[in-house]
Tab-separated table of C-alpha atoms and ligand atoms in Angstrom:
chain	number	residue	atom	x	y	z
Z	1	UNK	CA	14.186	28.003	-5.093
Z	2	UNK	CA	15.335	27.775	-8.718
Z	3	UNK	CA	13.766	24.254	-8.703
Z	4	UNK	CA	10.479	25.282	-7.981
Z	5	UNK	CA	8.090	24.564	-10.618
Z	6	UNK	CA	6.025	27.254	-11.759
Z	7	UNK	CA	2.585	25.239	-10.978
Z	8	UNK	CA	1.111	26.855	-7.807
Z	9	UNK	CA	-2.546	27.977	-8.202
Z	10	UNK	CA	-2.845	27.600	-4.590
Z	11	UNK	CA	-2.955	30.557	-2.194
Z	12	UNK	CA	-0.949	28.849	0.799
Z	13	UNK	CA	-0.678	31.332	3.008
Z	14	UNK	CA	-4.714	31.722	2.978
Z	15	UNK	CA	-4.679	28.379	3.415
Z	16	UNK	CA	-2.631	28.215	6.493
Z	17	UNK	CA	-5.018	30.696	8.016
Z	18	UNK	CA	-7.663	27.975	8.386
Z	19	UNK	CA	-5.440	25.835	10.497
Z	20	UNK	CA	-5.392	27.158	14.211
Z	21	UNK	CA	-2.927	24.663	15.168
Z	22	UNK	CA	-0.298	25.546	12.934
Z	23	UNK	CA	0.508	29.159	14.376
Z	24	UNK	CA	1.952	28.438	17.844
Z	25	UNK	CA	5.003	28.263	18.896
Z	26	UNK	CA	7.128	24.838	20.204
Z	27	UNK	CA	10.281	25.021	22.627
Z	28	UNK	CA	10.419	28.977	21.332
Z	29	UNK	CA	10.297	28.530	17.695
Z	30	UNK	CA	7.773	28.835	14.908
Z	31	UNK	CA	6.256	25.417	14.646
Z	32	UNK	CA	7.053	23.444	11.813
Z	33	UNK	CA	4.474	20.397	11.106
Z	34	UNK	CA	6.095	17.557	8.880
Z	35	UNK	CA	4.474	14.799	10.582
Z	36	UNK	CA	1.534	14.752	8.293
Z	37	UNK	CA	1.772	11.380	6.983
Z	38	UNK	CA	0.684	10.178	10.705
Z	39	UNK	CA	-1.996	12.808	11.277
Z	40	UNK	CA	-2.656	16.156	9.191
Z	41	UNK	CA	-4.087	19.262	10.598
Z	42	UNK	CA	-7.763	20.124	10.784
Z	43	UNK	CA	-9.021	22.850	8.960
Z	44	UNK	CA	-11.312	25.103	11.377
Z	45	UNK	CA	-14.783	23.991	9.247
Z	46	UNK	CA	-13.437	20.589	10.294
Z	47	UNK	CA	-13.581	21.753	13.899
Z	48	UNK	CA	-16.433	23.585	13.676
Z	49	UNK	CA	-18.341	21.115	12.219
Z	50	UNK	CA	-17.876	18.759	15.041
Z	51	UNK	CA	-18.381	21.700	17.905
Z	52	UNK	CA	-21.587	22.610	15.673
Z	53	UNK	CA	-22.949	18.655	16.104
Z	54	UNK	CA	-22.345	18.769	19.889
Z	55	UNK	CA	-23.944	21.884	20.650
Z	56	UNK	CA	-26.945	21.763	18.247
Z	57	UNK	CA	-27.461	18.209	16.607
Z	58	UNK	CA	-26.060	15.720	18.951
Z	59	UNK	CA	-28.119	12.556	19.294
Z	60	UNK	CA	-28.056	8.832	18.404
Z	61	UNK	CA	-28.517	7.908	14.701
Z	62	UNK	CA	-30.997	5.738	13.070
Z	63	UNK	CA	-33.228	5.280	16.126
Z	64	UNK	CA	-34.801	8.299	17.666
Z	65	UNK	CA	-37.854	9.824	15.569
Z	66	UNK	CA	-37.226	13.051	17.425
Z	67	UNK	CA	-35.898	16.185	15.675
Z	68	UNK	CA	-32.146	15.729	17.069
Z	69	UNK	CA	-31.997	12.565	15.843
Z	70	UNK	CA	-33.304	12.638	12.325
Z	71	UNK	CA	-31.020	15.929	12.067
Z	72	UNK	CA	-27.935	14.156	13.293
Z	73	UNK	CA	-29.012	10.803	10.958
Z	74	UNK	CA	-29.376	13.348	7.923
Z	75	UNK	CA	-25.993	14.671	8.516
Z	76	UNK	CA	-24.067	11.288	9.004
Z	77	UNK	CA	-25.577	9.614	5.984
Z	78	UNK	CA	-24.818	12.648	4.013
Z	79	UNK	CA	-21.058	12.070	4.446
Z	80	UNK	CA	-22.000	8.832	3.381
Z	81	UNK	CA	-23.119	10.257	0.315
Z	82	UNK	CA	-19.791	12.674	-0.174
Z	83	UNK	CA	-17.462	9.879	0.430
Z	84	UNK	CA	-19.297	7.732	-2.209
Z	85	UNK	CA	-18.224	11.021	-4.718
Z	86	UNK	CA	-15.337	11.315	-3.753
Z	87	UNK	CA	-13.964	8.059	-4.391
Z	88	UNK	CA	-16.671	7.592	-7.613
Z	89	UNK	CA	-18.531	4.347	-5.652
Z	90	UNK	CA	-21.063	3.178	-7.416
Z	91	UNK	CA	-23.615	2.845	-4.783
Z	92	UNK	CA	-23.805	4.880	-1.173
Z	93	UNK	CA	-24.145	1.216	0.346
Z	94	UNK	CA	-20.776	0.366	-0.459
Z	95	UNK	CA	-19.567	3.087	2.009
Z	96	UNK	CA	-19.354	1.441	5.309
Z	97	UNK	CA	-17.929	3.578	8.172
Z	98	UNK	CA	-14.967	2.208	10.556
Z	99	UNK	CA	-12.672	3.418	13.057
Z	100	UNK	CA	-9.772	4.210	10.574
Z	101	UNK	CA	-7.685	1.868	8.131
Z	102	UNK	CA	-6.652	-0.373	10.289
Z	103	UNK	CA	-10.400	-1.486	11.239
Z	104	UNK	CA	-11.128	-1.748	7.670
Z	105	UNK	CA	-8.624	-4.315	6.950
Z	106	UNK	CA	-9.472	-6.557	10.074
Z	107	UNK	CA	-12.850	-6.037	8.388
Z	108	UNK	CA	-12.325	-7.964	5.198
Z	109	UNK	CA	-9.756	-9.990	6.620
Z	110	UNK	CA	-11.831	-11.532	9.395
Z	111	UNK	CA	-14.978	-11.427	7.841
Z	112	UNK	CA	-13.930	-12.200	3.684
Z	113	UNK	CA	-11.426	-14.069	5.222
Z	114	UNK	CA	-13.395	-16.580	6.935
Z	115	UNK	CA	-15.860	-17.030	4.355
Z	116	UNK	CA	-13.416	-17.161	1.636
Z	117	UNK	CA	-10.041	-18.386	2.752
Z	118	UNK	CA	-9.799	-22.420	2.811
Z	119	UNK	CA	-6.359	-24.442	3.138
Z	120	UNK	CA	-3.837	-24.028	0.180
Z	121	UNK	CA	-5.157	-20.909	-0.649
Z	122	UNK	CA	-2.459	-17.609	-0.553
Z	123	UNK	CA	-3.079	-14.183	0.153
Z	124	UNK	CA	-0.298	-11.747	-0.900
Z	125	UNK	CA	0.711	-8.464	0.556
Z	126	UNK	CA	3.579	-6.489	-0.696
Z	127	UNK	CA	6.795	-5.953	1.086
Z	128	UNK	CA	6.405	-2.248	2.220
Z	129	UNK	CA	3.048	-2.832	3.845
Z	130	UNK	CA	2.260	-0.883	6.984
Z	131	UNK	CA	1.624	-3.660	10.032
Z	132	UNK	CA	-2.094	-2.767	9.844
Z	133	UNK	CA	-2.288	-4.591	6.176
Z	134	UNK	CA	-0.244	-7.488	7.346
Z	135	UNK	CA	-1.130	-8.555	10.711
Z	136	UNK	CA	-4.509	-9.047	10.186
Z	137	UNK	CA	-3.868	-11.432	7.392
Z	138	UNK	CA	-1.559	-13.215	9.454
Z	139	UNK	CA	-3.939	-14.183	11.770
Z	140	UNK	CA	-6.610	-14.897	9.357
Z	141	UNK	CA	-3.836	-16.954	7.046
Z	142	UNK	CA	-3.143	-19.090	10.199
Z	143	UNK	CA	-6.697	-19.763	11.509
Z	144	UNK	CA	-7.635	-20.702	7.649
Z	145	UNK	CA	-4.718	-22.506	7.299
Z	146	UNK	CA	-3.657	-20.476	4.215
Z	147	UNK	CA	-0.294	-18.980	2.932
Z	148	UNK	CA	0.822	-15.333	3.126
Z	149	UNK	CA	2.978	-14.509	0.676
Z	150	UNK	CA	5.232	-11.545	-0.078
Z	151	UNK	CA	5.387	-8.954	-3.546
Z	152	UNK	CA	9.251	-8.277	-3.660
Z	153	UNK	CA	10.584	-4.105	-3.697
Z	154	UNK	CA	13.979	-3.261	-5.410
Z	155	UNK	CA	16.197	-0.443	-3.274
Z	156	UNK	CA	14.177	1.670	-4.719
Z	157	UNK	CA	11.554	1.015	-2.697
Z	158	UNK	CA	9.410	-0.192	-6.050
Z	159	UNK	CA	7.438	-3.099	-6.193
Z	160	UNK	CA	9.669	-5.962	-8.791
Z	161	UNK	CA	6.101	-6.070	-11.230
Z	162	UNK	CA	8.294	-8.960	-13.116
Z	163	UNK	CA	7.667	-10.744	-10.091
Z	164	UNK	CA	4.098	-10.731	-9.938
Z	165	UNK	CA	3.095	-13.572	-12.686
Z	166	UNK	CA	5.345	-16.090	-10.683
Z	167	UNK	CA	3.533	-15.051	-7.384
Z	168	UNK	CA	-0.214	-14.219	-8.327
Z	169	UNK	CA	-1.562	-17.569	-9.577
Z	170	UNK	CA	-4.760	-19.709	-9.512
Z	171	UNK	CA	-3.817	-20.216	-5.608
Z	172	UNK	CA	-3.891	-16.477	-5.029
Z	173	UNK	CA	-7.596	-15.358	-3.372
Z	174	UNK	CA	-6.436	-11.951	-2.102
Z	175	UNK	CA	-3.979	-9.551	-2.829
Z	176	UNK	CA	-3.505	-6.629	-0.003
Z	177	UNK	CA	-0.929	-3.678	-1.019
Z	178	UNK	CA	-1.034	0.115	0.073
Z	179	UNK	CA	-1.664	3.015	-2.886
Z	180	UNK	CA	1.169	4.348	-1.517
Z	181	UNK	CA	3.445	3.776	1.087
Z	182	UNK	CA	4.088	5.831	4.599
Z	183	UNK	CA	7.714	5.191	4.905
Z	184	UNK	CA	8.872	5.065	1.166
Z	185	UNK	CA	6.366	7.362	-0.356
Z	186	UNK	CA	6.159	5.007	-3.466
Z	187	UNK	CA	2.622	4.620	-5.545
Z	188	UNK	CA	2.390	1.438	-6.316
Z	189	UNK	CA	1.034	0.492	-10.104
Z	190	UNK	CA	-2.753	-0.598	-8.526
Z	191	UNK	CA	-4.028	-0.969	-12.095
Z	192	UNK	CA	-1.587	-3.424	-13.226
Z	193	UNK	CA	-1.490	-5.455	-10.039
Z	194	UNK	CA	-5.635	-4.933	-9.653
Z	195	UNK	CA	-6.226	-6.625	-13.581
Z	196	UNK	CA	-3.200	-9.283	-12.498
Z	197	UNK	CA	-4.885	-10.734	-9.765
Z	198	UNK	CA	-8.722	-10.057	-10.902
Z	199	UNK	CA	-7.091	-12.063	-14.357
Z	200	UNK	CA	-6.583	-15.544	-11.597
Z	201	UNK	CA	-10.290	-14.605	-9.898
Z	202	UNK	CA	-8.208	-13.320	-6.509
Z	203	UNK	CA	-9.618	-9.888	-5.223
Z	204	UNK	CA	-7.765	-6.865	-3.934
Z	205	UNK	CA	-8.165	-4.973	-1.302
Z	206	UNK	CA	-6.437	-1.455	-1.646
Z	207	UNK	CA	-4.885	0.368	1.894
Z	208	UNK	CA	-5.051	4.020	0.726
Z	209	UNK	CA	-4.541	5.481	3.703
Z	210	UNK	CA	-1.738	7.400	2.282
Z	211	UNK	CA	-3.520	7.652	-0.787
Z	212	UNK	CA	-6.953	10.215	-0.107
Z	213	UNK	CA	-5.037	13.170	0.662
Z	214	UNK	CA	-3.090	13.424	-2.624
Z	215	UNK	CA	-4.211	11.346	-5.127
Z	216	UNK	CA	-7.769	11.030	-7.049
Z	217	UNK	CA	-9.361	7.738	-5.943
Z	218	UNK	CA	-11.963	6.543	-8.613
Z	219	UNK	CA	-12.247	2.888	-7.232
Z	220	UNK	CA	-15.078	2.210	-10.354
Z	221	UNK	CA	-12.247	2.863	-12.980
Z	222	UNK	CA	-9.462	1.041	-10.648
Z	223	UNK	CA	-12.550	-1.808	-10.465
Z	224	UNK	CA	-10.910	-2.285	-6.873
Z	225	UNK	CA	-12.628	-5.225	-4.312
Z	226	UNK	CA	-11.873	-3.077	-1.418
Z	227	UNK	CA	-10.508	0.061	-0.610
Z	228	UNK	CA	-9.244	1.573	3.097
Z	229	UNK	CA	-8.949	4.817	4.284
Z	230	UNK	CA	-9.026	7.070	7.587
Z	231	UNK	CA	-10.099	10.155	7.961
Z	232	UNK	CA	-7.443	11.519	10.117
Z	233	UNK	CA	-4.945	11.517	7.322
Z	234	UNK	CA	-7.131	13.891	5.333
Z	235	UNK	CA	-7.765	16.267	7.403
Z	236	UNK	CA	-10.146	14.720	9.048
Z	237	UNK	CA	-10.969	13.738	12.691
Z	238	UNK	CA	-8.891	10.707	14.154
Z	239	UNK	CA	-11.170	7.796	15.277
Z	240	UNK	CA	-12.978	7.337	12.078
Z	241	UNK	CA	-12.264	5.243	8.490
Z	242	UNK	CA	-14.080	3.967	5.634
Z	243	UNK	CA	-14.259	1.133	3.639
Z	244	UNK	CA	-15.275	0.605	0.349
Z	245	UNK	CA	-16.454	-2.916	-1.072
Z	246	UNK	CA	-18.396	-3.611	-3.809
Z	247	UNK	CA	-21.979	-4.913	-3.393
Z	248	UNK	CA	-21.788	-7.927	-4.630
Z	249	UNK	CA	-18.946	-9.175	-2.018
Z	250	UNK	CA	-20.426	-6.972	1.141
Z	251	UNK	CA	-23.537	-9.188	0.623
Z	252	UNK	CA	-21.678	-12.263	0.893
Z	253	UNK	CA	-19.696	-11.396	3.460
Z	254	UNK	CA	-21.098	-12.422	7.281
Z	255	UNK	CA	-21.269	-9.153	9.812
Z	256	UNK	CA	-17.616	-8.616	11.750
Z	257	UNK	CA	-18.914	-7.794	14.624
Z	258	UNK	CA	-22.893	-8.022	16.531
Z	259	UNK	CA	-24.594	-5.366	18.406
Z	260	UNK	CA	-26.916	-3.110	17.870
Z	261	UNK	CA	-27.844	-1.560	14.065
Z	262	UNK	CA	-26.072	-4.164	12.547
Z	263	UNK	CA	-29.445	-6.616	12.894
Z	264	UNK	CA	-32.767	-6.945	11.597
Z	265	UNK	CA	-34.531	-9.230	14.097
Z	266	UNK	CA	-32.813	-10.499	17.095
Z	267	UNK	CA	-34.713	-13.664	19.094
Z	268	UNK	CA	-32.759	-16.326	21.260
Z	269	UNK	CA	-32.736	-18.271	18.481
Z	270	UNK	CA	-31.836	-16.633	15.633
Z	271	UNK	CA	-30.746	-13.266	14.314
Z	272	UNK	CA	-31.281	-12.039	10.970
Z	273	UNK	CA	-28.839	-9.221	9.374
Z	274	UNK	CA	-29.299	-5.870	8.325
Z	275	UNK	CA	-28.725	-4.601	4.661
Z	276	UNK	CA	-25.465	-3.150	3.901
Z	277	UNK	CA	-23.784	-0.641	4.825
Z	278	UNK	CA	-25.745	-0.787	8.594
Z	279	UNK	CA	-24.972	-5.299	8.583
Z	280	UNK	CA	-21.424	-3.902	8.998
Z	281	UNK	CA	-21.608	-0.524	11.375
Z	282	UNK	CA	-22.310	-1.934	14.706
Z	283	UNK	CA	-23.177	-0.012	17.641
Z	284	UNK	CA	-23.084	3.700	18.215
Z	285	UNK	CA	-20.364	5.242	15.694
Z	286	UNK	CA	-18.092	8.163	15.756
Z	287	UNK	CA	-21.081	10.476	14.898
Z	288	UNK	CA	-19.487	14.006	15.154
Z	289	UNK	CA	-16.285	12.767	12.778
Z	290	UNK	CA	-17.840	11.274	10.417
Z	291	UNK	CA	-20.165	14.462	9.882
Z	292	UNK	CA	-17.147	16.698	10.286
Z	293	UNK	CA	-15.165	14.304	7.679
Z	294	UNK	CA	-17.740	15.703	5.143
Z	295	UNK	CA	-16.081	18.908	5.673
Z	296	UNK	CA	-12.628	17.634	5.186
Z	297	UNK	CA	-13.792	16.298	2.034
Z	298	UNK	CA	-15.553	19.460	0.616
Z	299	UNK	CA	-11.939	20.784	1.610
Z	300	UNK	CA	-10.154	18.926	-0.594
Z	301	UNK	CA	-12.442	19.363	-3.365
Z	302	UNK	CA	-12.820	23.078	-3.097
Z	303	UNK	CA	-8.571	22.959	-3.722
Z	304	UNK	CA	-8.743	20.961	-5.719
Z	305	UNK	CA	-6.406	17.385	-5.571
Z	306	UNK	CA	-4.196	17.968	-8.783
Z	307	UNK	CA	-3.384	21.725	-7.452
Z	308	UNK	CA	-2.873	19.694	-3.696
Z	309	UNK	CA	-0.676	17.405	-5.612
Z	310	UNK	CA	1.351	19.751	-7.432
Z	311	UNK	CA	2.171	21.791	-4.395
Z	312	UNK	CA	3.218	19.133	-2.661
Z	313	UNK	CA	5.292	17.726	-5.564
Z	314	UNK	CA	6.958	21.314	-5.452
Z	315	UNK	CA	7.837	20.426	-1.596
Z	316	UNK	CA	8.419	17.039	-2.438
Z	317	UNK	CA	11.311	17.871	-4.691
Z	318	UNK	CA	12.577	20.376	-2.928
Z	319	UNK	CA	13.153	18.834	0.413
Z	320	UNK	CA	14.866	15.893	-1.896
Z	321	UNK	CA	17.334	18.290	-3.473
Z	322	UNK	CA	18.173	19.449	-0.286
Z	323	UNK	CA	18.731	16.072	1.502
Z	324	UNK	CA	20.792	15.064	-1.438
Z	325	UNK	CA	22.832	18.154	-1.314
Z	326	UNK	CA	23.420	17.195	2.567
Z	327	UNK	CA	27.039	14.843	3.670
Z	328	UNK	CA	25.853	11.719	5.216
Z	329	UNK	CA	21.952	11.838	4.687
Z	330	UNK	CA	20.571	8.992	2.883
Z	331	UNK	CA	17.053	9.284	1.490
Z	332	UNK	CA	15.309	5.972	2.124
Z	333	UNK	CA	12.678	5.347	-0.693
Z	334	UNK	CA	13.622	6.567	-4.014
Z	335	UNK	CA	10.762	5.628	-6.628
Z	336	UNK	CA	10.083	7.488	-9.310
Z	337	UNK	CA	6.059	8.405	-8.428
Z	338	UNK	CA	5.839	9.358	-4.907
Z	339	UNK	CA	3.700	10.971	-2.689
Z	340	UNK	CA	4.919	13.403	-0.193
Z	341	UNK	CA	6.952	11.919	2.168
Z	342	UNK	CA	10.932	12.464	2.558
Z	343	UNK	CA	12.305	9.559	4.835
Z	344	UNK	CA	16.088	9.227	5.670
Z	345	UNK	CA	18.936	8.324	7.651
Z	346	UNK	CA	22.238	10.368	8.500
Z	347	UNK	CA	25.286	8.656	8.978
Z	348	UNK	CA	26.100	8.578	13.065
Z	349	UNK	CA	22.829	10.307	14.168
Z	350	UNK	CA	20.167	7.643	15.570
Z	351	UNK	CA	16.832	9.133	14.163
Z	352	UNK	CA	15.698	9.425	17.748
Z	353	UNK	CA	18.109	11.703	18.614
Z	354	UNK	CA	17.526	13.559	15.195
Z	355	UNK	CA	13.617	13.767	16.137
Z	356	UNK	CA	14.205	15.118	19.529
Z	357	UNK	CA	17.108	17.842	18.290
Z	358	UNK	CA	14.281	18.649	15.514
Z	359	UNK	CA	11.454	19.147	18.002
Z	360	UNK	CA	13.671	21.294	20.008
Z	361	UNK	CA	14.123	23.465	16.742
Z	362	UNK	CA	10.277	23.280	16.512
Z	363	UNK	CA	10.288	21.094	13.660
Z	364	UNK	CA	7.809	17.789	13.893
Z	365	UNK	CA	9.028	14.788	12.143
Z	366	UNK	CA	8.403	11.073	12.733
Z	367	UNK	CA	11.026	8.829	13.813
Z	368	UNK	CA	10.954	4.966	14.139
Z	369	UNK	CA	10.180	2.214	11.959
Z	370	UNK	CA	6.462	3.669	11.077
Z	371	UNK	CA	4.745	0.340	12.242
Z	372	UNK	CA	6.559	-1.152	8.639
Z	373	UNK	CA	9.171	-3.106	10.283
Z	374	UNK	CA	9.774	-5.848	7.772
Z	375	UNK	CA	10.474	-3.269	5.041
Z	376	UNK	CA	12.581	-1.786	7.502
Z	377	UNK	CA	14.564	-5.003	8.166
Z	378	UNK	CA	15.053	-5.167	4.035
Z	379	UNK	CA	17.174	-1.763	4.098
Z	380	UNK	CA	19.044	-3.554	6.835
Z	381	UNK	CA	18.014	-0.363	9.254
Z	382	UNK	CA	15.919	0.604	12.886
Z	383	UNK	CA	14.336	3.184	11.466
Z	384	UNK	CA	14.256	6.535	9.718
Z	385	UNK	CA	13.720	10.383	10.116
Z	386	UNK	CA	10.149	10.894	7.977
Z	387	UNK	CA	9.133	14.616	6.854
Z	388	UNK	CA	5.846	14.515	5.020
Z	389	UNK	CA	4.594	17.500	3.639
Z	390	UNK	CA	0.370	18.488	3.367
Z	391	UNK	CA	-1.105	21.451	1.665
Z	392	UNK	CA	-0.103	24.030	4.252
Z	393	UNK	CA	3.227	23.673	4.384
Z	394	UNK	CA	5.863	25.704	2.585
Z	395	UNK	CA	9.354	25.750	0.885
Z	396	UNK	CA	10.435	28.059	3.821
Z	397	UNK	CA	9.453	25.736	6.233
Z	398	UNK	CA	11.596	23.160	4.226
Z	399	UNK	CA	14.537	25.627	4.430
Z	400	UNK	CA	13.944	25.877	8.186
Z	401	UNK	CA	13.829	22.277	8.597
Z	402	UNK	CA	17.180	21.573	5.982
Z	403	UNK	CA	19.247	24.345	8.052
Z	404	UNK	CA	18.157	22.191	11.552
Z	405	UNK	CA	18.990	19.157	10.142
Z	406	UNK	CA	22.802	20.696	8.923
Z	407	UNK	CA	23.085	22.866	12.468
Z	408	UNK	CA	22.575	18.902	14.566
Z	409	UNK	CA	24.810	17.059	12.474
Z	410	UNK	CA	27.459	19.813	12.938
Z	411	UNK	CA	26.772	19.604	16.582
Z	412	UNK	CA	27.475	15.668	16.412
Z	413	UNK	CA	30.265	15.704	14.305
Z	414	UNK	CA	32.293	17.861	16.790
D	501	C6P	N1	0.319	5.227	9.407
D	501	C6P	C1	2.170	6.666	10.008
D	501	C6P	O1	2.737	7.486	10.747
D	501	C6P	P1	-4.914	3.994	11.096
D	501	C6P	O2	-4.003	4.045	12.272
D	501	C6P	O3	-5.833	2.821	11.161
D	501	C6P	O4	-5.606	5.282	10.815
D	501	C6P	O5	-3.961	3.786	9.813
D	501	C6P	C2	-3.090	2.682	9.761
D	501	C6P	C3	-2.269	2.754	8.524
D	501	C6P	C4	-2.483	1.828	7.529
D	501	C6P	N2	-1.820	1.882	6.363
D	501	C6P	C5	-0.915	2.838	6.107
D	501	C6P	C6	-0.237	2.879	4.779
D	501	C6P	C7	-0.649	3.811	7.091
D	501	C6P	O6	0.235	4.763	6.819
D	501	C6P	C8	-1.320	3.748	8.328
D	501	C6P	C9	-0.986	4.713	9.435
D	501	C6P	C10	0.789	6.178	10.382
D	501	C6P	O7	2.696	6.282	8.965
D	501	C6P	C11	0.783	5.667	11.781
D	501	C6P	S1	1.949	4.351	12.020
């Protein structure tokens, strides 16, 4: 306890109140959530926000003239409006709404991409990308006939920045990195590698999916190209993303996909485009989340992200301190700034067998390679054991988790 810092505005107990899920129990035991870096918790506004849509607002957007509709239309652009705050966009149009992270990516890669990318050119990504920032510029590197290259990590788990003026050069067109990473937990140094590649004319596009729920976003000041997210990981509902570009590429940029909204005349012949954001949000969206993400978003903001962050610095350490303390545990992912995830492996224990043991304690953790299997082959490993901590959780929870952890690896080193 002694290293606890003595920074906590935040009322966590209150705050746990607003989270049904989190007060059940699992195989007999208080449930312990530390699987937030896949999906946090929704607060009940959250819920009630989309149970609120569905049994008073629901209709289609942007087409009816009814009362439903331009009710439901208000409410959907006004997250619009609340997301362009909350990451300080210039301009509402630069908010486009997607299916998560992952949709935003194959976004820019398959529509920048094609415009953009010729032969010779490189794209580079950085070696602890998630597969959902380098699989889609795979496939866009090979249909364009264009390079993919790699930003190098030390054991760490930090990106080598000395590396970086022999890799970003006048061939460089994109450069594609997360804001922080969801095995390691490192924050990358976006404003240094954002004025390296805008100083050879490449853009950057930013994953923050593990970014939005702990750290402020101001993608003006970061003058960022692009910028990912997904709702789900700030407690949010899953299903829904945004991406951020700034006007003048968007409007350069052909549609990703057709259908309906995206158009402003459709003949046989020819189709013309709609205006941005709408050129770019085909079909019927994920109306209820993205109204009930405005929620999730005035629930950050009402804590506050520095008081968020310091909380879950508090856990951060904590749970490190412990795991050090710990025979045979090896923290994977060691940088100095970090978000709040604690990955690791334990000497003899396969992490599945250290997630299931956990889940039977009631503890959730994440197991596997976390879809970031190259940066898993550079530790020479399958996998880890990931605990990520959000706002709700607590350094008794950690001490729960810590004295599971010890009570399996006594059982397997009978
Ligand atoms: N990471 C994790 O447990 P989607 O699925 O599109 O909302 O997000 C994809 C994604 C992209 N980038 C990063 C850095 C991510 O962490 C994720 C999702 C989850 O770590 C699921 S593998």
């Amino acid at each position: 306890m002694s290293q606890i810092l003595e920074t906590q505005k935040l009322d966590i107990q209150k705050i746990r109140e607003e989270f049904p899920i989190l007060h059940q129990q699992v195989n007999g035991k208080p449930l312990v959530y530390f699987d937030n870096a896949a999906t946090n918790q929704k607060p009940q506004r959250v819920i009630d926000a989309l149970v609120h849509y569905y049994q008073h607002d629901n209709a289609n957007i942007n087409r009816g003239v009814h009362t439903l509709a331009e009710r439901a239309t208000a409410a959907y652009e006004n997250t619009r409006k609340s997301v362009q705050k909350f990451i300080n966009a210039n301009e509402v149009e630069e908010v486009i709404f997607t299916k998560g992270t992952s949709e935003s990516i194959n976004l820019v890669a398959s529509s920048w991409g094609r415009k953009f990318l010729n032969q010779g050119d490189e794209v580079l990504i950085s070696a602890m990308e998630h597969h959902s920032n380098i699989v889609p510029w795979q496939m866009i590197c090979e249909e364009r006939g264009a390079t993919l290259r790699v930003m190098p990590i030390n054991q760490a788990g930090e990106i080598i920045v000395e590396a970086l003026d022999d890799l970003i050069t006048e061939r460089t067109k994109m450069v594609a990195f997360n804001h922080a990473s969801n095995s390691l937990g490192t924050i990358n140094p976006i404003e240094l590698i954002i004025k390296k590649a805008h100083a050879v004319g490449a853009k950057v596009l930013v994953d923050g999916a593990q970014a939005t729920a702990h750290l402020p976003i101001d993608v003006k000041a970061l003058n960022v190209d692009f910028y990912a997210f997904s709702a789900h990981k700030m407690y949010g509902p899953t299903g829904t993303g945004v991406l951020y570009g700034k006007r003048s590429l968007l409007e350069k940029m052909p549609p990703y996909q057709g259908g309906g909204e995206m158009i402003k005349e459709v003949s046989f012949s020819k189709t013309t485009y709609n205006d941005i954001p709408y050129k770019f949000e085909a079909g019927t969206p994920g109306i209820a989340n993205v109204i009930a993400l405005n929620e999730a978003i005035n629930f950050i903001n009402e804590l506050g992200k520095a008081n968020i962050a310091a909380h879950e610095l508090n856990l951060l350490n904590y749970a490190t301190n412990a795991l050090n303390a710990i025979d045979g545990a090896n923290i994977i992912g060691t940088a100095k700034d970090k978000v709040s995830v604690a990955s690791f492996v334990v000497e003899g224990i396969h992490h599945f067998d250290l997630g299931m043991w956990m889940d039977a304690k009631g503890v959730a953790v994440r197991t596997g390679h976390h879809c970031t299997q190259p940066l898993m082959d550079f530790y020479g490993i399958e996998g880890t054991t990931r605990a990520s901590f959000a706002v709700y959780n607590t350094v008794e929870e950690i001490d729960i988790f810590i004295d599971a952890l010890n009570s399996i690896i006594k059982r397997f080193n009978k």
